[in-house]
Amino acid sequence: MSRDTQDRFAAALLDRESPVPQGLESWTGTAPPRRFAVYRNNVMQGLIGALASRFPATEKIVGRDFFTAMADAYIGKHPPRSPVLLTYGEDFPDFVAGFEPAAGLVYLPDVMRLEAARSRAYHAADAEPLTAATFAAIPTPRLSDLILTPHPSLAILRSAYPAVLIWAMNSGKAEPAPLTAWPAEDALVVRPHMLVEVHRLPPGGAVFLQALADGLTLGCAVEAALGDAPAFDLSQNLAGLIRSGGFISLRLEEPANAC
Amino acid sequence: MNKSLASLALAGSLATALTTLAAPAASAADAKEKCYGIALKGQNDCAAGPGTTCAGTSKIDYQKNAWKLVPTGTCETMKVPGGMGSLMQGPAPV
């Protein structure tokens, strides 16, 4: 098959309105349009299934019919670039953010970003997290020069909505209930051992962990966190950091003055 | 902020953080291990190796090359029809 034929075949697969690609024949000589329609439907169902298995809470929130229609619209505009579908749908949340029928669900793209981060964490490389003992052994005067290496699975998400709680209520982690408050929520996603974990972060926590993940020193990360949230509680955040297993190695930077 | 003062404040917070952390036993308690040969048909976690998603694809009960996550230390004590749980992957079913 020539490159040109393949391109036309692929394009026709994702566009229901397009006719059967030119030159396509069935060996029995009958009804290529009908057979092609079956194949096209199978391809779409497969891709919709791949998205549904990556975004189960999203499917639960909007319902199967809505999800299928939304996925259908996405697939037409963003067909997979790889035969491996593990990371397919990376930009599905961004697509949904601009998808008119879902505009009323303002929190939905953030819930989807959380789900996408969870599956990335699931497939990230294994690494042994730092233990509390390692932190306890750092010479005190050098603490502010500490630089940490993030776990390969680590991701930090910020939402203007209670995206973590909504995700938890729709994935069996929390009892579904009416939301009485509508706070912004930040999340840490990490897979320290075998299971992907989602932690809701305290004030300033997202900026703190992101600064550390970006390679800033502990001293600079604390400054950044305090700038973001004056209520930043260092002890609470350090305990959360160590408990989460989100970092895998440490070193001490040569003392520097500026952040 | 003065450098040594900053480190001092950090040290205090780290000390508080370390005392609020539970003993290492807590992390051992949620540790899991892969246990082969114990999952019912279609209820395995996975086995086919990195980069694949094959959870729920085992064909028979207690398939030897499909695993399930169980608390660390409990796998080899699990008795199933035809044998015990194993930390090593067994052969594919014939």
Tab-separated table of C-alpha atoms in Angstrom:
chain	number	residue	atom	x	y	z
A	1	MET	CA	0.000	0.000	0.000
A	2	SER	CA	1.393	3.372	-0.916
A	3	ARG	CA	1.847	6.091	1.662
A	4	ASP	CA	-0.897	8.049	-0.033
A	5	THR	CA	-3.369	5.163	0.175
A	6	GLN	CA	-2.550	4.644	3.840
A	7	ASP	CA	-3.097	8.316	4.620
A	8	ARG	CA	-6.482	8.315	2.910
A	9	PHE	CA	-7.460	5.083	4.653
A	10	ALA	CA	-6.511	6.500	8.066
A	11	ALA	CA	-8.316	9.781	7.448
A	12	ALA	CA	-11.488	7.992	6.333
A	13	LEU	CA	-11.419	5.858	9.509
A	14	LEU	CA	-11.908	8.878	11.754
A	15	ASP	CA	-14.451	10.724	9.642
A	16	ARG	CA	-17.864	9.088	9.490
A	17	GLU	CA	-19.013	11.350	6.685
A	18	SER	CA	-16.201	10.421	4.348
A	19	PRO	CA	-16.813	7.737	1.686
A	20	VAL	CA	-14.938	4.453	1.483
A	21	PRO	CA	-11.346	5.177	0.412
A	22	GLN	CA	-10.827	4.803	-3.300
A	23	GLY	CA	-9.577	1.431	-4.475
A	24	LEU	CA	-10.794	-0.473	-1.414
A	25	GLU	CA	-12.290	-3.836	-2.368
A	26	SER	CA	-13.528	-6.825	-0.442
A	27	TRP	CA	-12.460	-10.260	-1.598
A	28	THR	CA	-16.034	-11.466	-1.902
A	29	GLY	CA	-16.764	-8.479	-4.093
A	30	THR	CA	-19.690	-7.323	-1.994
A	31	ALA	CA	-20.478	-4.241	0.039
A	32	PRO	CA	-17.106	-2.670	0.889
A	33	PRO	CA	-18.890	0.397	2.375
A	34	ARG	CA	-20.653	-1.736	4.946
A	35	ARG	CA	-17.529	-3.661	5.851
A	36	PHE	CA	-15.520	-0.480	6.114
A	37	ALA	CA	-18.192	0.959	8.401
A	38	VAL	CA	-17.816	-2.033	10.734
A	39	TYR	CA	-14.046	-1.593	10.812
A	40	ARG	CA	-14.378	2.144	11.386
A	41	ASN	CA	-16.768	1.520	14.270
A	42	ASN	CA	-14.378	-0.992	15.842
A	43	VAL	CA	-11.506	1.473	15.673
A	44	MET	CA	-13.595	4.192	17.312
A	45	GLN	CA	-14.900	1.866	20.026
A	46	GLY	CA	-11.343	0.734	20.762
A	47	LEU	CA	-10.090	4.295	21.160
A	48	ILE	CA	-13.104	5.350	23.226
A	49	GLY	CA	-12.479	2.313	25.431
A	50	ALA	CA	-8.823	3.319	25.855
A	51	LEU	CA	-9.891	6.801	26.994
A	52	ALA	CA	-12.586	5.436	29.301
A	53	SER	CA	-10.069	3.161	31.013
A	54	ARG	CA	-7.699	6.107	31.541
A	55	PHE	CA	-10.461	8.487	32.749
A	56	PRO	CA	-12.873	6.299	34.773
A	57	ALA	CA	-13.914	9.009	37.268
A	58	THR	CA	-14.623	11.374	34.394
A	59	GLU	CA	-16.836	8.772	32.767
A	60	LYS	CA	-18.638	8.289	36.063
A	61	ILE	CA	-19.215	12.031	36.507
A	62	VAL	CA	-20.648	12.737	33.053
A	63	GLY	CA	-22.170	9.321	32.371
A	64	ARG	CA	-21.345	6.843	29.634
A	65	ASP	CA	-23.310	8.475	26.797
A	66	PHE	CA	-21.867	11.922	27.393
A	67	PHE	CA	-18.357	10.517	27.771
A	68	THR	CA	-18.645	8.529	24.553
A	69	ALA	CA	-19.787	11.590	22.609
A	70	MET	CA	-17.029	13.726	24.129
A	71	ALA	CA	-14.371	11.083	23.386
A	72	ASP	CA	-15.712	10.713	19.859
A	73	ALA	CA	-15.283	14.438	19.217
A	74	TYR	CA	-11.777	14.365	20.712
A	75	ILE	CA	-10.608	11.344	18.720
A	76	GLY	CA	-11.663	12.978	15.465
A	77	LYS	CA	-9.455	15.993	16.194
A	78	HIS	CA	-6.634	14.259	18.079
A	79	PRO	CA	-6.075	10.769	16.694
A	80	PRO	CA	-3.388	8.695	18.480
A	81	ARG	CA	0.196	9.363	17.364
A	82	SER	CA	1.490	6.026	18.632
A	83	PRO	CA	0.213	2.449	18.363
A	84	VAL	CA	0.785	2.240	22.145
A	85	LEU	CA	-2.271	3.744	23.820
A	86	LEU	CA	-0.900	3.977	27.380
A	87	THR	CA	-0.427	7.732	27.144
A	88	TYR	CA	-3.211	8.424	24.678
A	89	GLY	CA	-5.399	11.282	25.872
A	90	GLU	CA	-2.666	13.508	27.358
A	91	ASP	CA	-4.399	16.557	25.876
A	92	PHE	CA	-7.939	15.243	26.379
A	93	PRO	CA	-8.380	17.456	29.509
A	94	ASP	CA	-7.382	20.555	27.502
A	95	PHE	CA	-9.811	19.541	24.769
A	96	VAL	CA	-12.626	19.165	27.317
A	97	ALA	CA	-11.806	22.601	28.756
A	98	GLY	CA	-12.840	24.016	25.379
A	99	PHE	CA	-15.682	21.532	24.745
A	100	GLU	CA	-18.867	23.603	24.774
A	101	PRO	CA	-21.330	20.963	26.115
A	102	ALA	CA	-19.087	20.387	29.172
A	103	ALA	CA	-18.597	24.095	29.895
A	104	GLY	CA	-20.908	23.892	32.954
A	105	LEU	CA	-18.569	21.376	34.634
A	106	VAL	CA	-15.784	23.845	35.335
A	107	TYR	CA	-13.899	21.387	37.563
A	108	LEU	CA	-13.940	18.541	35.019
A	109	PRO	CA	-10.658	19.338	33.187
A	110	ASP	CA	-8.802	19.381	36.531
A	111	VAL	CA	-10.298	16.041	37.584
A	112	MET	CA	-9.147	14.693	34.208
A	113	ARG	CA	-5.624	16.104	34.682
A	114	LEU	CA	-5.513	14.258	38.004
A	115	GLU	CA	-6.563	11.019	36.322
A	116	ALA	CA	-3.965	11.503	33.567
A	117	ALA	CA	-1.256	12.135	36.183
A	118	ARG	CA	-2.268	8.965	38.012
A	119	SER	CA	-1.822	6.788	34.931
A	120	ARG	CA	1.510	8.458	34.105
A	121	ALA	CA	2.628	7.701	37.669
A	122	TYR	CA	1.457	4.101	37.281
A	123	HIS	CA	3.740	3.597	34.277
A	124	ALA	CA	6.706	5.652	35.570
A	125	ALA	CA	9.985	3.976	36.515
A	126	ASP	CA	10.320	2.363	39.958
A	127	ALA	CA	12.586	4.092	42.483
A	128	GLU	CA	13.214	3.721	46.206
A	129	PRO	CA	12.029	6.774	48.192
A	130	LEU	CA	14.167	8.542	50.805
A	131	THR	CA	13.500	7.479	54.388
A	132	ALA	CA	12.996	9.635	57.465
A	133	ALA	CA	16.368	8.378	58.749
A	134	THR	CA	18.149	9.909	55.744
A	135	PHE	CA	16.577	13.280	56.488
A	136	ALA	CA	17.457	12.995	60.170
A	137	ALA	CA	21.133	12.481	59.254
A	138	ILE	CA	21.556	15.762	57.324
A	139	PRO	CA	23.925	18.166	59.144
A	140	THR	CA	21.715	20.907	60.564
A	141	PRO	CA	23.674	23.998	59.411
A	142	ARG	CA	23.463	22.803	55.798
A	143	LEU	CA	19.705	22.155	55.669
A	144	SER	CA	18.868	25.219	53.601
A	145	ASP	CA	21.314	24.029	50.880
A	146	LEU	CA	19.499	20.729	50.488
A	147	ILE	CA	18.539	19.706	46.932
A	148	LEU	CA	16.210	16.763	46.330
A	149	THR	CA	15.613	14.559	43.302
A	150	PRO	CA	11.906	13.919	42.677
A	151	HIS	CA	10.536	10.415	42.212
A	152	PRO	CA	10.006	9.665	38.474
A	153	SER	CA	6.286	9.267	39.167
A	154	LEU	CA	5.862	12.600	40.993
A	155	ALA	CA	3.368	15.160	39.687
A	156	ILE	CA	1.899	18.253	41.314
A	157	LEU	CA	-1.458	19.645	40.229
A	158	ARG	CA	-3.174	22.865	41.193
A	159	SER	CA	-6.900	23.379	40.855
A	160	ALA	CA	-9.119	26.366	41.527
A	161	TYR	CA	-11.832	23.816	42.410
A	162	PRO	CA	-12.116	20.884	44.856
A	163	ALA	CA	-10.877	18.572	42.087
A	164	VAL	CA	-9.240	16.101	44.479
A	165	LEU	CA	-12.386	15.602	46.553
A	166	ILE	CA	-14.578	15.288	43.447
A	167	TRP	CA	-12.156	12.731	42.010
A	168	ALA	CA	-12.104	10.826	45.321
A	169	MET	CA	-15.908	10.741	45.512
A	170	ASN	CA	-16.094	9.348	41.994
A	171	SER	CA	-13.436	6.694	42.331
A	172	GLY	CA	-14.539	4.975	45.515
A	173	LYS	CA	-12.011	6.758	47.787
A	174	ALA	CA	-14.585	8.972	49.513
A	175	GLU	CA	-18.296	8.752	50.172
A	176	PRO	CA	-20.195	10.800	47.528
A	177	ALA	CA	-21.961	13.715	49.216
A	178	PRO	CA	-23.125	17.216	48.334
A	179	LEU	CA	-20.246	19.704	48.470
A	180	THR	CA	-20.843	22.297	51.168
A	181	ALA	CA	-17.681	24.266	50.403
A	182	TRP	CA	-15.912	24.980	47.133
A	183	PRO	CA	-12.219	25.380	48.057
A	184	ALA	CA	-9.284	25.314	45.663
A	185	GLU	CA	-7.311	22.087	46.004
A	186	ASP	CA	-3.765	21.087	45.117
A	187	ALA	CA	-2.632	17.508	44.748
A	188	LEU	CA	0.546	15.480	44.895
A	189	VAL	CA	0.453	12.313	42.787
A	190	VAL	CA	3.205	9.775	43.400
A	191	ARG	CA	3.814	6.039	43.284
A	192	PRO	CA	6.456	5.396	45.973
A	193	HIS	CA	6.039	1.639	45.839
A	194	MET	CA	3.411	-0.387	44.000
A	195	LEU	CA	0.354	1.827	44.387
A	196	VAL	CA	-0.353	5.261	42.963
A	197	GLU	CA	-1.206	7.673	45.765
A	198	VAL	CA	-3.002	11.027	45.688
A	199	HIS	CA	-2.392	13.490	48.531
A	200	ARG	CA	-4.288	16.735	49.005
A	201	LEU	CA	-1.702	19.434	49.773
A	202	PRO	CA	-1.841	22.008	52.600
A	203	PRO	CA	-1.499	25.765	51.838
A	204	GLY	CA	1.749	26.535	50.007
A	205	GLY	CA	2.458	22.819	49.592
A	206	ALA	CA	2.157	22.810	45.814
A	207	VAL	CA	4.617	25.688	45.374
A	208	PHE	CA	6.961	24.137	47.960
A	209	LEU	CA	7.075	20.699	46.341
A	210	GLN	CA	7.177	22.078	42.794
A	211	ALA	CA	10.168	24.279	43.713
A	212	LEU	CA	11.973	21.251	45.174
A	213	ALA	CA	11.047	19.107	42.163
A	214	ASP	CA	12.446	21.847	39.919
A	215	GLY	CA	15.794	21.557	41.724
A	216	LEU	CA	15.652	24.598	44.019
A	217	THR	CA	17.293	24.340	47.438
A	218	LEU	CA	15.148	23.714	50.506
A	219	GLY	CA	15.804	27.269	51.696
A	220	CYS	CA	14.602	28.748	48.402
A	221	ALA	CA	11.589	26.403	48.281
A	222	VAL	CA	10.503	27.577	51.744
A	223	GLU	CA	10.817	31.189	50.655
A	224	ALA	CA	8.734	30.513	47.537
A	225	ALA	CA	6.065	28.698	49.572
A	226	LEU	CA	5.834	31.529	52.112
A	227	GLY	CA	5.456	33.965	49.228
A	228	ASP	CA	2.561	31.903	47.889
A	229	ALA	CA	0.818	31.209	51.202
A	230	PRO	CA	1.723	33.094	54.409
A	231	ALA	CA	-0.004	30.292	56.347
A	232	PHE	CA	2.592	27.796	55.027
A	233	ASP	CA	3.400	25.344	57.840
A	234	LEU	CA	6.942	24.056	57.324
A	235	SER	CA	6.796	21.167	59.811
A	236	GLN	CA	3.538	19.869	58.393
A	237	ASN	CA	4.832	20.114	54.820
A	238	LEU	CA	8.157	18.457	55.630
A	239	ALA	CA	6.352	15.598	57.345
A	240	GLY	CA	4.076	15.261	54.294
A	241	LEU	CA	7.058	15.335	51.961
A	242	ILE	CA	8.883	12.576	53.832
A	243	ARG	CA	5.779	10.452	54.351
A	244	SER	CA	4.725	10.670	50.688
A	245	GLY	CA	7.958	9.128	49.411
A	246	GLY	CA	8.005	11.724	46.657
A	247	PHE	CA	11.788	12.164	46.586
A	248	ILE	CA	14.505	9.600	45.958
A	249	SER	CA	17.900	11.187	46.560
A	250	LEU	CA	19.486	14.285	48.038
A	251	ARG	CA	22.653	16.329	47.826
A	252	LEU	CA	23.932	19.545	49.380
A	253	GLU	CA	24.432	22.543	47.129
A	254	GLU	CA	27.461	24.782	47.665
A	255	PRO	CA	26.192	27.632	49.878
A	256	ALA	CA	24.804	30.389	47.670
A	257	ASN	CA	23.124	33.585	48.656
A	258	ALA	CA	20.407	34.240	46.123
A	259	CYS	CA	17.495	32.016	45.179
B	1	MET	CA	16.811	36.074	55.833
B	2	ASN	CA	20.111	35.391	57.548
B	3	LYS	CA	21.525	32.099	56.296
B	4	SER	CA	22.289	30.407	59.619
B	5	LEU	CA	19.022	31.618	61.113
B	6	ALA	CA	17.186	30.072	58.148
B	7	SER	CA	18.931	26.757	58.674
B	8	LEU	CA	18.126	26.875	62.349
B	9	ALA	CA	14.425	27.411	61.622
B	10	LEU	CA	14.559	24.559	59.109
B	11	ALA	CA	16.209	22.272	61.628
B	12	GLY	CA	13.462	22.948	64.171
B	13	SER	CA	10.749	22.230	61.622
B	14	LEU	CA	12.475	19.092	60.414
B	15	ALA	CA	12.793	17.820	63.964
B	16	THR	CA	9.075	18.427	64.523
B	17	ALA	CA	8.276	16.764	61.217
B	18	LEU	CA	10.349	13.697	62.049
B	19	THR	CA	8.678	13.247	65.416
B	20	THR	CA	5.211	13.507	63.856
B	21	LEU	CA	6.086	10.749	61.422
B	22	ALA	CA	5.022	7.333	62.543
B	23	ALA	CA	7.638	4.686	63.218
B	24	PRO	CA	9.121	2.937	60.151
B	25	ALA	CA	6.738	0.064	60.848
B	26	ALA	CA	3.945	2.174	59.372
B	27	SER	CA	5.559	2.194	55.946
B	28	ALA	CA	6.217	-1.534	56.159
B	29	ALA	CA	2.557	-2.094	56.935
B	30	ASP	CA	1.390	-0.625	53.658
B	31	ALA	CA	4.164	-2.294	51.671
B	32	LYS	CA	2.914	-4.802	49.143
B	33	GLU	CA	4.422	-7.692	47.267
B	34	LYS	CA	3.501	-9.379	43.998
B	35	CYS	CA	2.048	-12.790	44.686
B	36	TYR	CA	1.812	-15.267	41.822
B	37	GLY	CA	-0.701	-18.044	41.503
B	38	ILE	CA	-3.404	-16.792	43.862
B	39	ALA	CA	-5.679	-14.620	41.713
B	40	LEU	CA	-9.037	-15.859	40.541
B	41	LYS	CA	-9.678	-15.871	36.797
B	42	GLY	CA	-9.897	-12.335	35.458
B	43	GLN	CA	-8.942	-10.762	38.798
B	44	ASN	CA	-5.149	-10.573	38.503
B	45	ASP	CA	-3.393	-7.239	38.850
B	46	CYS	CA	-0.879	-7.794	36.049
B	47	ALA	CA	2.071	-9.885	34.890
B	48	ALA	CA	3.152	-9.335	31.309
B	49	GLY	CA	5.924	-6.917	32.226
B	50	PRO	CA	6.670	-3.219	31.985
B	51	GLY	CA	4.693	-1.020	29.661
B	52	THR	CA	1.641	-3.223	29.458
B	53	THR	CA	-1.714	-3.140	31.097
B	54	CYS	CA	-2.969	-6.639	31.545
B	55	ALA	CA	-4.884	-6.401	34.797
B	56	GLY	CA	-7.924	-8.667	34.766
B	57	THR	CA	-6.732	-10.789	31.858
B	58	SER	CA	-5.858	-14.088	33.554
B	59	LYS	CA	-7.620	-17.013	31.911
B	60	ILE	CA	-7.909	-19.463	34.772
B	61	ASP	CA	-8.118	-19.432	38.568
B	62	TYR	CA	-4.731	-19.389	40.342
B	63	GLN	CA	-2.836	-18.828	37.084
B	64	LYS	CA	0.875	-19.193	37.906
B	65	ASN	CA	2.117	-16.256	35.826
B	66	ALA	CA	-0.486	-13.737	36.985
B	67	TRP	CA	-0.104	-11.853	40.215
B	68	LYS	CA	-2.039	-9.893	42.764
B	69	LEU	CA	-0.721	-7.321	45.234
B	70	VAL	CA	-0.837	-8.572	48.816
B	71	PRO	CA	0.655	-7.202	52.068
B	72	THR	CA	4.378	-7.924	52.282
B	73	GLY	CA	5.175	-11.207	53.968
B	74	THR	CA	1.782	-12.816	53.448
B	75	CYS	CA	2.161	-14.199	49.918
B	76	GLU	CA	3.962	-17.444	50.642
B	77	THR	CA	1.573	-18.278	53.464
B	78	MET	CA	-1.424	-18.294	51.132
B	79	LYS	CA	-2.844	-21.677	50.380
B	80	VAL	CA	-4.796	-22.130	47.157
B	81	PRO	CA	-6.129	-25.280	45.478
B	82	GLY	CA	-3.096	-26.977	43.949
B	83	GLY	CA	-0.395	-25.139	45.849
B	84	MET	CA	0.749	-21.988	47.596
B	85	GLY	CA	1.266	-18.351	46.646
B	86	SER	CA	4.675	-17.699	45.109
B	87	LEU	CA	6.919	-14.654	44.873
B	88	MET	CA	8.385	-16.081	41.659
B	89	GLN	CA	6.541	-16.033	38.353
B	90	GLY	CA	5.420	-19.483	37.252
B	91	PRO	CA	4.800	-20.844	33.753
B	92	ALA	CA	1.958	-19.728	31.518
B	93	PRO	CA	-1.063	-22.058	31.486
B	94	VAL	CA	-1.060	-24.666	28.678
